[in-house]
Tab-separated table of C-alpha atoms and ligand atoms in Angstrom:
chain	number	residue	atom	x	y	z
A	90	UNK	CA	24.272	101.316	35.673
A	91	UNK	CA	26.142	98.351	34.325
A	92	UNK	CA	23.716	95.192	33.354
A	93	UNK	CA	26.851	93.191	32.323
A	94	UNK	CA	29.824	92.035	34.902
A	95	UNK	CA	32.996	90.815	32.847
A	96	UNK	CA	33.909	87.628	34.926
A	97	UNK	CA	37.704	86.767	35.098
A	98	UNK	CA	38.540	83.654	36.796
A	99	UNK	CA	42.276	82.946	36.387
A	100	UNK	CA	45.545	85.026	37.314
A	101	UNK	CA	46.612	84.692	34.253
A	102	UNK	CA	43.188	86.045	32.361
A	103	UNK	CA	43.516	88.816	35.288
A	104	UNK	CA	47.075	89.689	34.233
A	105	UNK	CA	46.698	89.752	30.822
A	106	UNK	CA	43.397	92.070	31.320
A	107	UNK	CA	45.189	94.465	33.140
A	108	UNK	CA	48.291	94.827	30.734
A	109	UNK	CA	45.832	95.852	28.243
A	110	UNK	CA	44.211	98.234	30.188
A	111	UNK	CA	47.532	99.521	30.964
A	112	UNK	CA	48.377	99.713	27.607
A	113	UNK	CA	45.210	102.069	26.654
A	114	UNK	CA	46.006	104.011	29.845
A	115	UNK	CA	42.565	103.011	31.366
A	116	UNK	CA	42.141	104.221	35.182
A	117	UNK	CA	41.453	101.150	37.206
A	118	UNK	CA	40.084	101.760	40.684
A	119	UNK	CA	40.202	98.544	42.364
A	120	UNK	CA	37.933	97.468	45.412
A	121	UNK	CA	39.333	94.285	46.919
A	122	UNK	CA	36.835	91.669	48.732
A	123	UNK	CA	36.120	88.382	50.137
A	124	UNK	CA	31.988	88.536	48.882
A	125	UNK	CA	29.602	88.583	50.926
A	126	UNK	CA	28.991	91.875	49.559
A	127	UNK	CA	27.000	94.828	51.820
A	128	UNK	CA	26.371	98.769	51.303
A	129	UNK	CA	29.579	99.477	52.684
A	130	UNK	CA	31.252	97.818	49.553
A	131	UNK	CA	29.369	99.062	47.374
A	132	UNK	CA	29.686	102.240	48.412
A	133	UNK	CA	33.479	101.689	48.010
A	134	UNK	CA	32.296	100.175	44.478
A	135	UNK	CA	30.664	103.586	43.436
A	136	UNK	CA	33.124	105.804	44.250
A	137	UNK	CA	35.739	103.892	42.839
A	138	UNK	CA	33.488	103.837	39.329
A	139	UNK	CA	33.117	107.629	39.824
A	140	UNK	CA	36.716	108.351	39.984
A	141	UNK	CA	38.316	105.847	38.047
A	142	UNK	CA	37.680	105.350	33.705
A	143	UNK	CA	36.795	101.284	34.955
A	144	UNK	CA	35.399	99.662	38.274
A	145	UNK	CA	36.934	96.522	39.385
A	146	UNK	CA	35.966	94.236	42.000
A	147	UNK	CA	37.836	91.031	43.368
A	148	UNK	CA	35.914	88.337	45.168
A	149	UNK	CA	38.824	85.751	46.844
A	150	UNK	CA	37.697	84.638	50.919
A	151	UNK	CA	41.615	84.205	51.087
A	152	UNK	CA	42.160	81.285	53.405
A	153	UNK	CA	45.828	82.433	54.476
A	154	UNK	CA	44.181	85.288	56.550
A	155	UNK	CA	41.721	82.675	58.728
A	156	UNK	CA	43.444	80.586	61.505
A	157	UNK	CA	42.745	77.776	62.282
A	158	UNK	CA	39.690	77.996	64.523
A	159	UNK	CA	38.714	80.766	62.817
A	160	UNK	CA	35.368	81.046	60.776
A	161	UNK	CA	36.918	80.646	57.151
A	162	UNK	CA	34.623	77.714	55.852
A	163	UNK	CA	31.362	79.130	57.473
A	164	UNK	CA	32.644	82.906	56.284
A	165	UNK	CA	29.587	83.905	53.812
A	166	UNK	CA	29.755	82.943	50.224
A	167	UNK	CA	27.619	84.070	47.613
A	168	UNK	CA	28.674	85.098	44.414
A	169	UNK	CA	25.135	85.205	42.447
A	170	UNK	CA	24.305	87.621	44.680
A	171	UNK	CA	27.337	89.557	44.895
A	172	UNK	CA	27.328	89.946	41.044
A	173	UNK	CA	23.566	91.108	41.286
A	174	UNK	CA	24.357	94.026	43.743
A	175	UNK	CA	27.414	94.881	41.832
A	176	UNK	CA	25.506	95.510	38.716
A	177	UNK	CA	23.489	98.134	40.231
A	178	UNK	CA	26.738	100.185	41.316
A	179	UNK	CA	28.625	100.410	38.378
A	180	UNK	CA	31.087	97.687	38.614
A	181	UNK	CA	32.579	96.747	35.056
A	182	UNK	CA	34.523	93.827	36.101
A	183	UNK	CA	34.848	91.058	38.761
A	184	UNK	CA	38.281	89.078	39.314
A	185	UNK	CA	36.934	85.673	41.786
A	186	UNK	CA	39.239	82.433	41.740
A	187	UNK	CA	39.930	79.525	43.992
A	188	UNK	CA	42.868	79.028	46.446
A	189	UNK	CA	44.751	76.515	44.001
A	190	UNK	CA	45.216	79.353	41.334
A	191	UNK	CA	46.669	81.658	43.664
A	192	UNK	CA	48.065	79.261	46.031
A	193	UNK	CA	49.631	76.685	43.753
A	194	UNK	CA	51.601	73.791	45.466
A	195	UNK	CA	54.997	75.226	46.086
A	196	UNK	CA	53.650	78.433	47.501
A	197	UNK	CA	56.238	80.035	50.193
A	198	UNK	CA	56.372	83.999	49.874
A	199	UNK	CA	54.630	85.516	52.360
A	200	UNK	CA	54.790	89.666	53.054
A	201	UNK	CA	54.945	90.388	56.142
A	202	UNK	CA	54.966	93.602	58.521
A	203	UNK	CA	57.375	93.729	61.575
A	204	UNK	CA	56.300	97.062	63.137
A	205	UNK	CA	52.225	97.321	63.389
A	206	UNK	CA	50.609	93.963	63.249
A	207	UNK	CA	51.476	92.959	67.154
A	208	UNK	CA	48.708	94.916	68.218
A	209	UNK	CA	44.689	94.932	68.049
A	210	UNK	CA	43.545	92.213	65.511
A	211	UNK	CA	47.130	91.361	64.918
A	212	UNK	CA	47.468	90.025	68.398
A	213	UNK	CA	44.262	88.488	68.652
A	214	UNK	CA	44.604	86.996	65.020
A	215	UNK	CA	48.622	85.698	64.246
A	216	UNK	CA	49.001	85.453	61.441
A	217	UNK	CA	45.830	87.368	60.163
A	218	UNK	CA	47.829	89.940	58.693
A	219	UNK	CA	50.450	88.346	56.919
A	220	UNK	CA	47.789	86.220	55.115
A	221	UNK	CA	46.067	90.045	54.491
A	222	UNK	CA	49.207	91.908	53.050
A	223	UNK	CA	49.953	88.808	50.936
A	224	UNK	CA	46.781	88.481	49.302
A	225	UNK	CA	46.721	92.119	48.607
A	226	UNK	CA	50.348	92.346	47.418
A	227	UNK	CA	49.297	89.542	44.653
A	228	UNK	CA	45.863	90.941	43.466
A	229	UNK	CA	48.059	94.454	43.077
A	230	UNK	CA	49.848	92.766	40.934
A	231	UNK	CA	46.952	91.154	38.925
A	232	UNK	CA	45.054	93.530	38.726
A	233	UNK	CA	47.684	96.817	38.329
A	234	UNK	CA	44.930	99.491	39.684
A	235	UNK	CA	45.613	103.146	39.442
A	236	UNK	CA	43.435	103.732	42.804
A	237	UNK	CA	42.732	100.764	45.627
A	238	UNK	CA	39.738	101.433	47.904
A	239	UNK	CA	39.111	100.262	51.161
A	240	UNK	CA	36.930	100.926	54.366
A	241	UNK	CA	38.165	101.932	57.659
A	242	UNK	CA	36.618	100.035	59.823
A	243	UNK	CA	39.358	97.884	59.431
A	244	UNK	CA	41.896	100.422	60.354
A	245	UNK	CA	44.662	98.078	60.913
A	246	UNK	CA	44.399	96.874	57.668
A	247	UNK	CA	43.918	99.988	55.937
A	248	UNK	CA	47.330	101.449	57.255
A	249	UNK	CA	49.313	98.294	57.124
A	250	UNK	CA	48.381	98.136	52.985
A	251	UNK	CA	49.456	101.561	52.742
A	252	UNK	CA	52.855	101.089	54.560
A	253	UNK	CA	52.646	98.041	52.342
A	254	UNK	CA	52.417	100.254	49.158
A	255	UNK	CA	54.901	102.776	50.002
A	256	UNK	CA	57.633	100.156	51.448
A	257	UNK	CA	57.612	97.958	48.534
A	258	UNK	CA	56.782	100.624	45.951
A	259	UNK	CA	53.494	99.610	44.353
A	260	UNK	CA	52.544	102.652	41.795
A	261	UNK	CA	49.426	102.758	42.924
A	262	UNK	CA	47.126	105.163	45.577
A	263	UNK	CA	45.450	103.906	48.369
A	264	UNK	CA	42.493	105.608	49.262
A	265	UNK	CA	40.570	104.817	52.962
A	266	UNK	CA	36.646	105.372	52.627
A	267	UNK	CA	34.364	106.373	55.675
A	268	UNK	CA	32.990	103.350	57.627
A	269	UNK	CA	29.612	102.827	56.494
A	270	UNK	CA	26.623	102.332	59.175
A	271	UNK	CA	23.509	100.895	59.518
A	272	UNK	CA	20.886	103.752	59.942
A	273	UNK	CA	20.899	102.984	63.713
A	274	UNK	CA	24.749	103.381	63.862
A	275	UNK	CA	26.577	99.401	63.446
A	276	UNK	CA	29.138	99.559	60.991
A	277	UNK	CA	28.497	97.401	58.276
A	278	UNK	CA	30.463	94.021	58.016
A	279	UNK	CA	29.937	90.650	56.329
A	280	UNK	CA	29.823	89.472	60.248
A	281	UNK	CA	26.933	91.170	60.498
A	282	UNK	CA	24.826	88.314	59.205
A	283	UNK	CA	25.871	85.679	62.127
A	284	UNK	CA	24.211	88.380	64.368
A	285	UNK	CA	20.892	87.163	66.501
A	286	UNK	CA	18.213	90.263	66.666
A	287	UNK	CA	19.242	90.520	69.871
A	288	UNK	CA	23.194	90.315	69.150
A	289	UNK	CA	22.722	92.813	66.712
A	290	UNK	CA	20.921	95.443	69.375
A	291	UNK	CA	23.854	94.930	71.663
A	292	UNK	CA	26.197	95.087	68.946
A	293	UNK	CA	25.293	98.783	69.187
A	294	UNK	CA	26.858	99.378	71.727
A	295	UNK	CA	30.017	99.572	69.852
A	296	UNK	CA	29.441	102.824	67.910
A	297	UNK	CA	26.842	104.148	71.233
A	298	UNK	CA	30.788	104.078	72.963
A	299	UNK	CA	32.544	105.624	70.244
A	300	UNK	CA	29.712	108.449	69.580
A	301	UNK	CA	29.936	109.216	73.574
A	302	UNK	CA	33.765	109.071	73.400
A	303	UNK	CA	33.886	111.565	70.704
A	304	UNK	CA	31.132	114.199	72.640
A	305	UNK	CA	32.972	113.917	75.472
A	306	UNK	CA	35.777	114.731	73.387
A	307	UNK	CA	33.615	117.754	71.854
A	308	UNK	CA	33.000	119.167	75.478
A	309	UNK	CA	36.710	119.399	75.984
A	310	UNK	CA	37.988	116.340	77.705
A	311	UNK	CA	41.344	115.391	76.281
A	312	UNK	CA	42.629	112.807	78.887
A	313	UNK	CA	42.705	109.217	76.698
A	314	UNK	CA	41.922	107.495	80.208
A	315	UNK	CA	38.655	109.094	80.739
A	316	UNK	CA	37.694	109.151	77.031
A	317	UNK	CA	38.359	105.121	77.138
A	318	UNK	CA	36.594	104.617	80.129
A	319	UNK	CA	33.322	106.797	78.373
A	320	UNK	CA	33.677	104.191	75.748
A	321	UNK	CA	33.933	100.716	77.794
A	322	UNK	CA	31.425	101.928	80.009
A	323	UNK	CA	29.105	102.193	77.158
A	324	UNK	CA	30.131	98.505	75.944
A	325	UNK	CA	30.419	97.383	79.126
A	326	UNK	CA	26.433	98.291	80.559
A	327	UNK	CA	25.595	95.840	77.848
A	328	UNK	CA	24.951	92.419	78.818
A	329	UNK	CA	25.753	90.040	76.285
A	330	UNK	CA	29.491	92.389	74.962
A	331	UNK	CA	32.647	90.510	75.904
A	332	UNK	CA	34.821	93.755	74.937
A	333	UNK	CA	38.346	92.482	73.491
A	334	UNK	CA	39.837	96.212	74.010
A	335	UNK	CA	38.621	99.886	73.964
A	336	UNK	CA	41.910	101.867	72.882
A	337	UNK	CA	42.845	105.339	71.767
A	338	UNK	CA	45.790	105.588	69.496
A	339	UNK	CA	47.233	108.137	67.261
A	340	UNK	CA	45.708	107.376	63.751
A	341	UNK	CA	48.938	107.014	61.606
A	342	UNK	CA	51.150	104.841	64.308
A	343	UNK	CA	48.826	102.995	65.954
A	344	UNK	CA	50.142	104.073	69.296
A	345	UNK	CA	48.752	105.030	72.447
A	346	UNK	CA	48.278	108.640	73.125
A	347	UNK	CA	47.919	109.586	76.849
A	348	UNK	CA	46.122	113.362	75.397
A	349	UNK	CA	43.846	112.925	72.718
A	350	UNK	CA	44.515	115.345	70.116
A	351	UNK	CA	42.685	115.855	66.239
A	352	UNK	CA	44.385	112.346	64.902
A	353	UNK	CA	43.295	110.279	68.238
A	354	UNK	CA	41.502	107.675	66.773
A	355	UNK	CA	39.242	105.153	69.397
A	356	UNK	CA	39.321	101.804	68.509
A	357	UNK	CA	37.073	99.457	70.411
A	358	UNK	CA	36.386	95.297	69.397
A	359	UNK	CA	33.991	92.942	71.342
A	360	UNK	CA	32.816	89.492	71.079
A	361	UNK	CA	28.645	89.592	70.417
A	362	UNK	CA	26.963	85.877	69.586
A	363	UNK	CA	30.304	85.217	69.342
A	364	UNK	CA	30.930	87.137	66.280
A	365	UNK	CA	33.951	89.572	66.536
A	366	UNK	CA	32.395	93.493	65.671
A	367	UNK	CA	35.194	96.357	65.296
A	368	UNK	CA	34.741	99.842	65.232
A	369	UNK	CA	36.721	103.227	65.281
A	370	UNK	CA	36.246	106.642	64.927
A	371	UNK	CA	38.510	110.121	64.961
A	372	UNK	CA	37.421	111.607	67.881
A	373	UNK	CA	36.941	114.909	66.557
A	374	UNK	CA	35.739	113.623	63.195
A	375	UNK	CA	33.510	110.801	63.920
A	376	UNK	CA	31.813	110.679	60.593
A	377	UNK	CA	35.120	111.191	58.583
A	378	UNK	CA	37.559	108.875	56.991
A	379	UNK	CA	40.632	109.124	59.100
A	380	UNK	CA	42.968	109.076	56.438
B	425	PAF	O1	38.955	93.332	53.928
B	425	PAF	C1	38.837	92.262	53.305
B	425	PAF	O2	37.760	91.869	52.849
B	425	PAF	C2	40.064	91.394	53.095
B	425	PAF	O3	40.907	91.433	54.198
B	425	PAF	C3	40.828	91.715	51.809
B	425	PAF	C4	41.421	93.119	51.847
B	425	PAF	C5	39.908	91.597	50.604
B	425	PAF	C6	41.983	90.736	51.618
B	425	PAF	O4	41.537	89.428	51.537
């Protein structure tokens, strides 16, 4: 357990950190984050501290990835506590700054991916991901980890960074971490907390569709159609779920399969209190990462 967080607050403290780590060949596993910190980071937190010689955490709610009528200035902000949590999971260092450092006036590069981002939260967020792949593409280069961690319920993301990584060469792994639940099954998310108690019982039915997807699957069925309709039907017996799309795609394209095989992955997102929950799951793997 580490009582002590190093704090670095500027891009340039952050660079010159990570040159010297570099230098003494320190292992730097890297957990990216915009706060607002639940189990399912730190979770990503410990195993990144188990594997890696250093823990490192950055804490940036990176407006380039909200539009406009998005929920960027209510998002949840609360760095006290964040550093609190992350000192009972081994964290040894925290990189938080404000927009203007890594935004300066002038700002104009932006990384963007053609191929997968019309799709899922890229269509239902433009712009989302370009404001995503940027961010990341910086702190990379702040921060230089040997291993980045992330969590996949945000499967988009997760296999956009790693196309990311491998297109535009960034030495560095990217490892994809199980989704982590609530005992009762909801993935955990920083939305969580905008939930009603009554929200948060229908937001249920989310992983209820994905767990009767994937026994359906189990017994045998392989046609996508009826595995999707299993799903909806589950979110859609719930009052109070405005389902955005049920899908099943193949886990390293993104596209639709028409025969679910071991890489179908189901992705489902609905509207609940008006909060936006996503899920996914391998079919035949529910409780593994998919990648
Ligand atoms: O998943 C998130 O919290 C964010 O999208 C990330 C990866 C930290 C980039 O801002």
């Amino acid at each position: 357990m580490t009582d002590r967080i190093e704090t670095i607050t500027t891009p340039a403290a952050m660079a010159a950190r990570a040159a010297e780590l570099a230098r003494r060949g320190v292992r730097v596993g890297f957990v990216p984050t915009m706060g607002a910190l639940h189990d399912g980071h730190l979770e990503l937190v410990r195993t990144a501290r188990a594997k890696n010689d250093v823990a490192l955490v950055s804490i940036f709610v990176n407006p380039l990835q909200f539009g406009p009528n998005e929920d960027f200035t209510r998002y949840p902000r609360d760095l006290d506590g964040d550093l609190a949590k992350l000192a009972t999971v081994g964290c040894d260092a925290v990189f938080t700054t404000d927009a203007a450092s890594m935004y300066p006036r002038g700002f104009a590069t932006y990384v963007v991916n053609d191929a997968l981002t019309d799709r899922f939260e890229g269509a239902v967020r433009p712009g989302h991901f370009r404001g995503v792949l940027t961010v990341v593409a910086k702190l990379f280069h702040l921060v230089r980890p040997t291993v980045a961690y992330f969590g996949q319920k945000d499967a988009q993301q997760a296999l956009l960074i790693r196309r990311m990584v491998a297109d535009l060469d960034f030495p560095l792994q990217v490892s994809v971490q199980p989704t982590v639940r609530e005992p009762d099954g909801l993935a955990r998310s920083s939305r969580n907390v905008f939930l009603s108690q009554e929200g948060r019982t229908r937001g249920l039915a989310l992983s209820r569709g994905l767990k009767a997807a994937a026994a359906r699957y189990a017994a045998g069925e392989r046609s996508a159609a009826a595995l999707i309709a299993t799903a909806r039907g589950e979110l859609e017996a719930t009052a109070g779920v405005g389902v955005d799309y049920v899908a099943l795609v193949h886990a390293d394209t993104l596209e639709d399969v028409r025969q679910a095989d071991a890489r179908a992955l189901m992705w489902v997102a609905a509207r609940v209190d008006g909060v936006r929950l996503l899920d996914n799951a391998l079919l035949s793997a529910p409780t593994e990462a998919a990648w």
